[in-house]
Amino acid sequence: MTHGNTEKDKTVHETKSNDEKVPHDKTFVSTVLAKNEENEFLEPDRHNILKRRKPFYGGKDHIFRDPEVTEYYRQMYENATYEGRFHFDPDFQWTPKQERKLLWKIEFRACLWACIMFIGLQLDRGNISQALSDSMLKDLGLTTNDYNTGQTIFRVCFLAAELPSQLVSKKIGPDRWIPTQITLWSIVAICQCKLTGKGSFYATRALLGLLEGGFIADTVSWLSYFYTVTSICASLLAFGILRMRGILGWAGWRWLFLLEGIFTLIIGLLSFIQLPPSPVQTKAWFRPKGWFTEFEEKLIVNRVLRDDPSKGDMHNRQAVTVKQLWESLCDYDLWPLYFIGLVSYIPTSTVSAYLTLTLKQLGFSTFNTNLLTIPANFAHLILLLAQTWLTENINERTLTSTLQPLWIIPCIGTLAFWSDSLTNVWGTYAVLVVLLSSPYIHAILVGWCSRNSNTVRSRTVSAAVYNMFVQAGSIIAANIYRKDDSPKYRRGNRVLFAIAFVSLASLLATKVYYVWRNKSREKIWSAMTIEEQNDYRKNTKDKGNKRLDFRFVH
């Protein structure tokens, strides 16, 4: 988002003809134009996305070079009582070396613990798959349809809790709410070791969904690329724990729920002292020196604001009002991303939920089944990291995201139409591994929603709404494989095949939509004089992504 025409911008414009005006959007100022060491602008090759450069905000060339823009946002931060407003300094500079050093410190201090919290989440919501391989359904007298119902209950409750949880987090702060969530759901997870039948299974599924809902929306936008590390850990843990079957007369799956639940409970309790409210509020009675020096705090605040000035328009203990909530829900410019979230993960979610049952059906033992899930999870992690890195470094979301449906379509097609599917043991296993190794675009989509929101209020709600659509897709996924379609699930796989094509089409349509929206705005913006643009910035009532000087990323 661009908010000002600086002297540098004017110089660039003077070298252009009237019909070649340079865009005033944030992407142009912060990404397309890069600065070399002599403080001169360099314009990368626009036709080669691999040559695009990531912006550096530590020099003199950034969004706040214009004094009028600076004053506008300074007043906004004061009115919002933004916690980092005292460190806001348009003249503050730092070096790339100082930035890299600080980023490593942030990753060690904050990201590492967030990764551990995600491990706890994934263990407690994903160990149901490992439990299935240890005959849990047979022990409890449940059918696969009962399992589907339990998973549907979990996801409906997860979906219902998303938005309320996000609003509570915004009111009291994620540093308080997230540890509370983890502690409560870990207690429920432990209670699963005493399941007796259908009623207790459904009850614990519902409680886990209600308590885990919202956790991802609070944290995945900045750490989602760590997500699937836990799938590998879960499989290795399950391999060992399920061998405890018979100890104290318990089935292995009961030990699995008990021990992994205790592990998550410890994470939840430690999180109360590990999560600071914000980068400028890391000092506490048990951490008197805090995490960062004053220079580092200032660097963090100014780096964040120069990347997106709207991140200071609310403070971290400010609740979202009903009016603001309604405005965010009615933000039609984000609806295409919500729809992508609805359909994109259904094919892999369906197959993944039945993976251990499928491997057992192919003749593998309980222990080998859990080990055989590791290759797909490991490859999935590598591709997730690679795709997310590629997306951010070439600043292209749609085309890199289409890798997921293009990867999935031939694999699902094989399961749906290959005559030896689920008969040829190693051939089927190979297809499943390739399918579940597919690039995962969840991290890209969450960041995409955040960037196209352009206000803290909208960003808070959009993260929750997006995850609600993802969970709605999970509910659909949980009911595609049915008992009357087993064991090869031909009908279900044909449905998944069609959904994968819908996912591909929705991604391409979204890019067309955002390109059209940007061109429409640029046409209006370019027709305005410099004075009219400055007057618009100061006096417009347009907010967030409805501002004429905002451009959607795609």
GROMACS .gro file of C-alpha atoms in nm, residues 7 81 137-138 187 262 391-392 447 454 480 510-511:
model
   13
    7GLU     CA    1   1.071   1.345  -0.407
   81THR     CA    2  -0.269   0.380   2.162
  137LEU     CA    3  -1.278  -4.857   1.661
  138LYS     CA    4  -1.307  -5.230   1.731
  187ILE     CA    5  -0.686  -3.203   2.980
  262ILE     CA    6   0.038  -3.488   2.934
  391THR     CA    7   0.607  -1.757  -0.308
  392GLU     CA    8   0.753  -1.490  -0.081
  447GLY     CA    9  -0.063  -1.464   0.462
  454ASN     CA   10  -0.489  -0.399   0.535
  480ILE     CA   11  -1.692  -3.824   0.131
  510THR     CA   12  -0.903  -1.513  -0.806
  511LYS     CA   13  -0.595  -1.386  -0.987
   0.00000   0.00000   0.00000
